[in-house]
Amino acid sequence: MGVEIKKDDFKRFLYRLIQKYEFIAPVKEDVVRFKHITDMKQIYLKEQPYFHAKQFFLPKEEVMFTYSEGKLAGPSEKKERIIYGLRLCDLNAIKHFDEIFADEEGYTQRRNNTILIGVHCTGCHDYSFCSSMDLKPYYDLYILELHDTYYIDCKSDKGKKLISRYKEIHMEIPKINSPRHLKNKNIMNHFDDPIWEKTADERCLSCGRCNLLCPVSMEFIHEEKIAYDLHSSNQIRKWDSDQYVDFSDFPKERTERLKQRIFFQLEYSKKNFGHTLCVGCGRCITGCPTHIDFVEILNNLEKKPGKRSLKKEGLS
Ligand code: SF4
Ligand code: SF4
């Protein structure tokens, strides 16, 4: 169900939400990023945000537990807030986290206190391939701009409360047609292709930007900070990248690390989580300083049969 609101009424609707809740939305600065706002004029929806909204659920650095005087204390998050202007790719990244971090106290508190308001994407950036990634309608409210009205689709009780004063209608949300498509669905056939080594050797800087910009990646490093008097300590978790040479027990060879990232997100994750862990946002490609474009690599590989398919056909 949903409601249709005239554009002027929608402004008033948004104004009330900004007054009432802690309100986070995309803002244009050096790049577009999600920030706390107090005025609707700050909202910028013309481009996909360069940075995703993951930090509001899984902070870049977080105290997981504090140990003090023999007692263990977890996080406590009570503020009610709205994250506005999320596109379908970022909403689906949150959907994946909701499954994966369901048992984590801090994450669950933040999610329970948050209302997700999506916007229908009309301006995907050039590297987006979200139409290939089977994205689901996952939000409390979702805004579709029409000629002189907005249709607000609703998928939860949290969302319903916000639009209860308006008359219910139903409208189909049009499909998003992203500028690119990931054509290659049998990528394991190309695991041993020399293109990976060539790409890693010639172009990968192991800078980790691809991970840090990915709304679904979840590499962390854990630390314990012990107080000077040794009576208390904090367990800290920070974002990390599996592309760094010193990342955990990950392979040290650059090619292996590059392949692990791509094959984990597109293939191994299906076994572990039942779906890919990529939402097709394209940020890892736009943000890569040497523009390593795994979609282009995989789409080109599709044109030639992979080693494993040759074997299957008895040709090698
Ligand atoms: S952003 Fe590009 S260069 Fe940096 S680690 Fe990732 S693939 Fe390599
Ligand atoms: S792997 Fe790249 S395209 Fe896929 S969700 Fe992460 S940043 Fe977006």
GROMACS .gro file of C-alpha atoms and ligand atoms in nm:
model
  332
    1MET     CA    1   0.000   0.000   0.000
    2GLY     CA    2   0.095   0.363  -0.031
    3VAL     CA    3  -0.031   0.720  -0.056
    4GLU     CA    4  -0.014   0.993  -0.316
    5ILE     CA    5   0.071   1.344  -0.194
    6LYS     CA    6   0.078   1.675  -0.378
    7LYS     CA    7   0.427   1.827  -0.401
    8ASP     CA    8   0.349   2.113  -0.158
    9ASP     CA    9   0.204   1.872   0.096
   10PHE     CA   10   0.510   1.652   0.057
   11LYS     CA   11   0.732   1.947   0.155
   12ARG     CA   12   0.527   1.992   0.471
   13PHE     CA   13   0.548   1.615   0.537
   14LEU     CA   14   0.926   1.622   0.506
   15TYR     CA   15   0.952   1.939   0.715
   16ARG     CA   16   0.764   1.771   1.003
   17LEU     CA   17   0.991   1.465   0.988
   18ILE     CA   18   1.306   1.680   0.997
   19GLN     CA   19   1.170   1.867   1.302
   20LYS     CA   20   1.075   1.551   1.487
   21TYR     CA   21   1.356   1.303   1.417
   22GLU     CA   22   1.729   1.296   1.398
   23PHE     CA   23   1.741   1.318   1.018
   24ILE     CA   24   2.016   1.186   0.791
   25ALA     CA   25   2.019   1.246   0.414
   26PRO     CA   26   2.258   1.282   0.118
   27VAL     CA   27   2.436   1.619   0.115
   28LYS     CA   28   2.667   1.752  -0.157
   29GLU     CA   29   3.008   1.860  -0.032
   30ASP     CA   30   3.336   1.765  -0.203
   31VAL     CA   31   3.141   1.448  -0.288
   32VAL     CA   32   2.786   1.341  -0.200
   33ARG     CA   33   2.766   1.175   0.143
   34PHE     CA   34   2.503   1.094   0.406
   35LYS     CA   35   2.499   1.349   0.692
   36HIS     CA   36   2.276   1.476   0.971
   37ILE     CA   37   2.067   1.764   0.840
   38THR     CA   38   1.827   2.020   0.989
   39ASP     CA   39   1.702   2.189   0.672
   40MET     CA   40   1.548   2.016   0.370
   41LYS     CA   41   1.742   2.250   0.138
   42GLN     CA   42   2.053   2.048   0.232
   43ILE     CA   43   1.914   1.730   0.074
   44TYR     CA   44   2.083   1.639  -0.256
   45LEU     CA   45   1.937   1.353  -0.458
   46LYS     CA   46   2.071   1.412  -0.808
   47GLU     CA   47   2.365   1.170  -0.778
   48GLN     CA   48   2.426   0.841  -0.607
   49PRO     CA   49   2.614   0.923  -0.282
   50TYR     CA   50   2.984   0.847  -0.318
   51PHE     CA   51   2.984   0.705   0.035
   52HIS     CA   52   2.712   0.465   0.149
   53ALA     CA   53   2.522   0.488   0.479
   54LYS     CA   54   2.683   0.181   0.642
   55GLN     CA   55   2.862   0.388   0.906
   56PHE     CA   56   2.528   0.469   1.072
   57PHE     CA   57   2.479   0.100   1.152
   58LEU     CA   58   2.835  -0.030   1.163
   59PRO     CA   59   3.051   0.269   1.264
   60LYS     CA   60   3.404   0.306   1.129
   61GLU     CA   61   3.526   0.262   1.485
   62GLU     CA   62   3.302   0.126   1.758
   63VAL     CA   63   3.337   0.031   2.123
   64MET     CA   64   3.173  -0.312   2.129
   65PHE     CA   65   3.207  -0.371   2.506
   66THR     CA   66   3.349  -0.187   2.802
   67TYR     CA   67   3.491  -0.379   3.092
   68SER     CA   68   3.512  -0.183   3.414
   69GLU     CA   69   3.532  -0.287   3.781
   70GLY     CA   70   3.442  -0.646   3.702
   71LYS     CA   71   3.137  -0.553   3.492
   72LEU     CA   72   3.083  -0.584   3.120
   73ALA     CA   73   2.868  -0.318   2.947
   74GLY     CA   74   2.741  -0.326   2.587
   75PRO     CA   75   2.628  -0.041   2.363
   76SER     CA   76   2.317   0.164   2.432
   77GLU     CA   77   2.155   0.346   2.140
   78LYS     CA   78   1.816   0.507   2.195
   79LYS     CA   79   1.783   0.794   1.949
   80GLU     CA   80   1.502   0.757   1.693
   81ARG     CA   81   1.618   0.862   1.352
   82ILE     CA   82   1.536   0.860   0.983
   83ILE     CA   83   1.776   0.785   0.701
   84TYR     CA   84   1.632   0.945   0.391
   85GLY     CA   85   1.730   0.922   0.025
   86LEU     CA   86   1.858   0.565   0.020
   87ARG     CA   87   1.856   0.406  -0.323
   88LEU     CA   88   1.749   0.046  -0.381
   89CYS     CA   89   2.112  -0.077  -0.391
   90ASP     CA   90   2.189   0.071  -0.048
   91LEU     CA   91   1.858  -0.049   0.095
   92ASN     CA   92   1.947  -0.403  -0.015
   93ALA     CA   93   2.290  -0.372   0.147
   94ILE     CA   94   2.107  -0.295   0.474
   95LYS     CA   95   1.882  -0.597   0.409
   96HIS     CA   96   2.190  -0.820   0.394
   97PHE     CA   97   2.329  -0.670   0.716
   98ASP     CA   98   1.992  -0.722   0.889
   99GLU     CA   99   2.033  -1.095   0.825
  100ILE     CA  100   2.403  -1.115   0.909
  101PHE     CA  101   2.413  -0.892   1.219
  102ALA     CA  102   2.073  -0.993   1.362
  103ASP     CA  103   2.235  -1.120   1.684
  104GLU     CA  104   2.457  -0.821   1.742
  105GLU     CA  105   2.329  -0.588   2.015
  106GLY     CA  106   2.463  -0.252   1.892
  107TYR     CA  107   2.356  -0.318   1.533
  108THR     CA  108   2.006  -0.430   1.632
  109GLN     CA  109   1.952  -0.129   1.859
  110ARG     CA  110   2.052   0.109   1.580
  111ARG     CA  111   1.832  -0.069   1.326
  112ASN     CA  112   1.529  -0.077   1.555
  113ASN     CA  113   1.563   0.297   1.610
  114THR     CA  114   1.594   0.377   1.241
  115ILE     CA  115   1.328   0.439   0.978
  116LEU     CA  116   1.451   0.381   0.623
  117ILE     CA  117   1.307   0.611   0.356
  118GLY     CA  118   1.418   0.521   0.005
  119VAL     CA  119   1.395   0.724  -0.314
  120HIS     CA  120   1.332   0.577  -0.656
  121CYS     CA  121   1.653   0.610  -0.851
  122THR     CA  122   1.637   0.795  -1.180
  123GLY     CA  123   2.003   0.884  -1.216
  124CYS     CA  124   2.224   0.578  -1.161
  125HIS     CA  125   2.589   0.657  -1.225
  126ASP     CA  126   2.768   0.512  -1.527
  127TYR     CA  127   2.913   0.204  -1.350
  128SER     CA  128   2.595   0.088  -1.179
  129PHE     CA  129   2.464  -0.257  -1.275
  130CYS     CA  130   2.196  -0.296  -1.006
  131SER     CA  131   1.934  -0.432  -1.252
  132SER     CA  132   2.142  -0.753  -1.273
  133MET     CA  133   2.141  -0.811  -0.896
  134ASP     CA  134   1.784  -0.917  -0.807
  135LEU     CA  135   1.724  -0.630  -0.563
  136LYS     CA  136   1.415  -0.644  -0.338
  137PRO     CA  137   1.178  -0.368  -0.222
  138TYR     CA  138   1.321  -0.331   0.130
  139TYR     CA  139   1.227  -0.011   0.315
  140ASP     CA  140   0.979   0.150   0.551
  141LEU     CA  141   0.881   0.415   0.296
  142TYR     CA  142   0.988   0.469  -0.064
  143ILE     CA  143   0.936   0.788  -0.263
  144LEU     CA  144   0.849   0.787  -0.629
  145GLU     CA  145   0.833   1.129  -0.793
  146LEU     CA  146   0.544   1.171  -1.039
  147HIS     CA  147   0.439   1.472  -1.244
  148ASP     CA  148   0.296   1.701  -0.975
  149THR     CA  149   0.268   1.451  -0.689
  150TYR     CA  150   0.476   1.197  -0.502
  151TYR     CA  151   0.369   0.837  -0.453
  152ILE     CA  152   0.497   0.703  -0.117
  153ASP     CA  153   0.506   0.325  -0.101
  154CYS     CA  154   0.500   0.162   0.240
  155LYS     CA  155   0.634  -0.176   0.354
  156SER     CA  156   0.622  -0.164   0.736
  157ASP     CA  157   0.428  -0.054   1.043
  158LYS     CA  158   0.695   0.207   1.116
  159GLY     CA  159   0.630   0.357   0.772
  160LYS     CA  160   0.253   0.326   0.805
  161LYS     CA  161   0.248   0.547   1.115
  162LEU     CA  162   0.416   0.828   0.925
  163ILE     CA  163   0.162   0.836   0.642
  164SER     CA  164  -0.155   0.737   0.834
  165ARG     CA  165  -0.320   1.078   0.776
  166TYR     CA  166  -0.328   1.028   0.396
  167LYS     CA  167  -0.567   0.817   0.186
  168GLU     CA  168  -0.438   0.472   0.088
  169ILE     CA  169  -0.387   0.379  -0.277
  170HIS     CA  170  -0.175   0.127  -0.465
  171MET     CA  171   0.068   0.195  -0.746
  172GLU     CA  172   0.331  -0.027  -0.913
  173ILE     CA  173   0.687   0.093  -0.870
  174PRO     CA  174   0.860   0.091  -1.212
  175LYS     CA  175   1.171  -0.124  -1.252
  176ILE     CA  176   1.508   0.051  -1.249
  177ASN     CA  177   1.705   0.006  -1.569
  178SER     CA  178   2.069   0.049  -1.476
  179PRO     CA  179   2.316   0.168  -1.742
  180ARG     CA  180   2.516  -0.157  -1.725
  181HIS     CA  181   2.448  -0.526  -1.679
  182LEU     CA  182   2.655  -0.808  -1.537
  183LYS     CA  183   2.604  -1.062  -1.813
  184ASN     CA  184   2.837  -1.330  -1.686
  185LYS     CA  185   2.662  -1.555  -1.438
  186ASN     CA  186   2.905  -1.851  -1.449
  187ILE     CA  187   3.207  -1.675  -1.318
  188MET     CA  188   3.369  -1.985  -1.162
  189ASN     CA  189   3.449  -2.097  -1.517
  190HIS     CA  190   3.694  -1.809  -1.527
  191PHE     CA  191   3.858  -1.843  -1.187
  192ASP     CA  192   4.194  -1.942  -1.341
  193ASP     CA  193   4.189  -1.693  -1.627
  194PRO     CA  194   4.523  -1.504  -1.657
  195ILE     CA  195   4.332  -1.172  -1.674
  196TRP     CA  196   4.315  -1.164  -1.292
  197GLU     CA  197   4.692  -1.185  -1.248
  198LYS     CA  198   4.752  -0.932  -1.523
  199THR     CA  199   4.501  -0.689  -1.373
  200ALA     CA  200   4.632  -0.730  -1.019
  201ASP     CA  201   5.000  -0.700  -1.119
  202GLU     CA  202   4.957  -0.405  -1.351
  203ARG     CA  203   4.684  -0.206  -1.181
  204CYS     CA  204   4.591  -0.303  -0.826
  205LEU     CA  205   4.756  -0.079  -0.564
  206SER     CA  206   4.622  -0.276  -0.264
  207CYS     CA  207   4.479   0.055  -0.143
  208GLY     CA  208   4.159  -0.104  -0.009
  209ARG     CA  209   3.927   0.168  -0.141
  210CYS     CA  210   3.707  -0.092  -0.315
  211ASN     CA  211   3.625  -0.252   0.021
  212LEU     CA  212   3.585   0.071   0.210
  213LEU     CA  213   3.340   0.211  -0.047
  214CYS     CA  214   3.139  -0.111  -0.074
  215PRO     CA  215   2.808  -0.089   0.115
  216VAL     CA  216   2.811  -0.466   0.179
  217SER     CA  217   3.171  -0.536   0.271
  218MET     CA  218   3.228  -0.632   0.632
  219GLU     CA  219   3.597  -0.660   0.704
  220PHE     CA  220   3.693  -0.552   1.053
  221ILE     CA  221   3.990  -0.541   1.282
  222HIS     CA  222   3.944  -0.589   1.658
  223GLU     CA  223   4.152  -0.421   1.928
  224GLU     CA  224   4.153  -0.403   2.304
  225LYS     CA  225   4.239  -0.070   2.466
  226ILE     CA  226   4.335  -0.111   2.830
  227ALA     CA  227   4.322   0.189   3.066
  228TYR     CA  228   4.637   0.316   3.234
  229ASP     CA  229   4.532   0.191   3.578
  230LEU     CA  230   4.455  -0.157   3.427
  231HIS     CA  231   4.106  -0.153   3.587
  232SER     CA  232   3.906  -0.106   3.268
  233SER     CA  233   3.927  -0.182   2.899
  234ASN     CA  234   3.739  -0.121   2.574
  235GLN     CA  235   3.689  -0.379   2.302
  236ILE     CA  236   3.707  -0.185   1.978
  237ARG     CA  237   3.609  -0.281   1.625
  238LYS     CA  238   3.728  -0.083   1.321
  239TRP     CA  239   3.668  -0.108   0.948
  240ASP     CA  240   3.943  -0.287   0.760
  241SER     CA  241   4.007  -0.402   0.402
  242ASP     CA  242   4.094  -0.749   0.277
  243GLN     CA  243   4.297  -0.581   0.002
  244TYR     CA  244   4.563  -0.464   0.250
  245VAL     CA  245   4.875  -0.681   0.246
  246ASP     CA  246   4.858  -0.734   0.623
  247PHE     CA  247   4.486  -0.820   0.641
  248SER     CA  248   4.429  -1.107   0.884
  249ASP     CA  249   4.507  -1.452   0.742
  250PHE     CA  250   4.418  -1.353   0.387
  251PRO     CA  251   4.646  -1.454   0.094
  252LYS     CA  252   4.952  -1.234   0.059
  253GLU     CA  253   4.954  -1.243  -0.325
  254ARG     CA  254   4.780  -0.947  -0.480
  255THR     CA  255   4.605  -1.158  -0.747
  256GLU     CA  256   4.458  -1.389  -0.484
  257ARG     CA  257   4.331  -1.097  -0.276
  258LEU     CA  258   4.169  -0.932  -0.578
  259LYS     CA  259   4.007  -1.261  -0.680
  260GLN     CA  260   3.893  -1.339  -0.326
  261ARG     CA  261   3.708  -1.008  -0.304
  262ILE     CA  262   3.526  -1.050  -0.633
  263PHE     CA  263   3.456  -1.422  -0.612
  264PHE     CA  264   3.347  -1.400  -0.248
  265GLN     CA  265   3.096  -1.123  -0.318
  266LEU     CA  266   2.957  -1.275  -0.636
  267GLU     CA  267   2.993  -1.650  -0.584
  268TYR     CA  268   3.105  -1.793  -0.246
  269SER     CA  269   2.852  -1.575  -0.064
  270LYS     CA  270   2.572  -1.771  -0.236
  271LYS     CA  271   2.680  -2.080  -0.043
  272ASN     CA  272   2.734  -1.898   0.288
  273PHE     CA  273   2.436  -1.661   0.281
  274GLY     CA  274   2.206  -1.787   0.005
  275HIS     CA  275   2.265  -1.485  -0.222
  276THR     CA  276   2.541  -1.267  -0.364
  277LEU     CA  277   2.687  -0.998  -0.141
  278CYS     CA  278   2.694  -0.737  -0.415
  279VAL     CA  279   2.413  -0.493  -0.485
  280GLY     CA  280   2.551  -0.361  -0.814
  281CYS     CA  281   2.610  -0.005  -0.695
  282GLY     CA  282   2.940   0.022  -0.888
  283ARG     CA  283   3.117   0.220  -0.612
  284CYS     CA  284   3.417  -0.017  -0.605
  285ILE     CA  285   3.471   0.066  -0.973
  286THR     CA  286   3.415   0.444  -0.956
  287GLY     CA  287   3.630   0.471  -0.644
  288CYS     CA  288   3.920   0.253  -0.762
  289PRO     CA  289   4.212   0.485  -0.844
  290THR     CA  290   4.303   0.274  -1.149
  291HIS     CA  291   3.940   0.194  -1.243
  292ILE     CA  292   3.964  -0.183  -1.216
  293ASP     CA  293   3.628  -0.275  -1.361
  294PHE     CA  294   3.531  -0.632  -1.274
  295VAL     CA  295   3.199  -0.606  -1.462
  296GLU     CA  296   3.380  -0.524  -1.786
  297ILE     CA  297   3.634  -0.803  -1.721
  298LEU     CA  298   3.361  -1.061  -1.654
  299ASN     CA  299   3.142  -0.950  -1.944
  300ASN     CA  300   3.438  -0.980  -2.182
  301LEU     CA  301   3.531  -1.321  -2.041
  302GLU     CA  302   3.182  -1.446  -2.115
  303LYS     CA  303   3.262  -1.422  -2.484
  304LYS     CA  304   3.526  -1.695  -2.456
  305PRO     CA  305   3.453  -2.029  -2.286
  306GLY     CA  306   3.628  -2.076  -1.950
  307LYS     CA  307   3.867  -2.361  -1.870
  308ARG     CA  308   3.613  -2.554  -1.668
  309SER     CA  309   3.347  -2.543  -1.941
  310LEU     CA  310   3.605  -2.662  -2.198
  311LYS     CA  311   3.679  -2.958  -1.974
  312LYS     CA  312   3.309  -3.034  -1.936
  313GLU     CA  313   3.270  -3.040  -2.313
  314GLY     CA  314   3.571  -3.274  -2.349
  315LEU     CA  315   3.763  -3.015  -2.549
  316SER     CA  316   4.072  -2.996  -2.326
  317SF4     S1  317   4.045   0.009  -0.512
  317SF4    FE1  318   4.137  -0.075  -0.699
  317SF4     S2  319   4.357  -0.048  -0.671
  317SF4    FE2  320   4.264  -0.022  -0.468
  317SF4     S3  321   4.272  -0.231  -0.378
  317SF4    FE3  322   4.073  -0.212  -0.478
  317SF4     S4  323   4.102  -0.299  -0.685
  317SF4    FE4  324   4.309  -0.255  -0.600
  318SF4     S1  325   3.119  -0.514  -0.486
  318SF4    FE1  326   3.125  -0.312  -0.586
  318SF4     S2  327   2.934  -0.304  -0.705
  318SF4    FE2  328   2.909  -0.471  -0.558
  318SF4     S3  329   2.807  -0.377  -0.379
  318SF4    FE3  330   3.029  -0.366  -0.340
  318SF4     S4  331   3.090  -0.164  -0.418
  318SF4    FE4  332   2.888  -0.208  -0.503
   0.00000   0.00000   0.00000
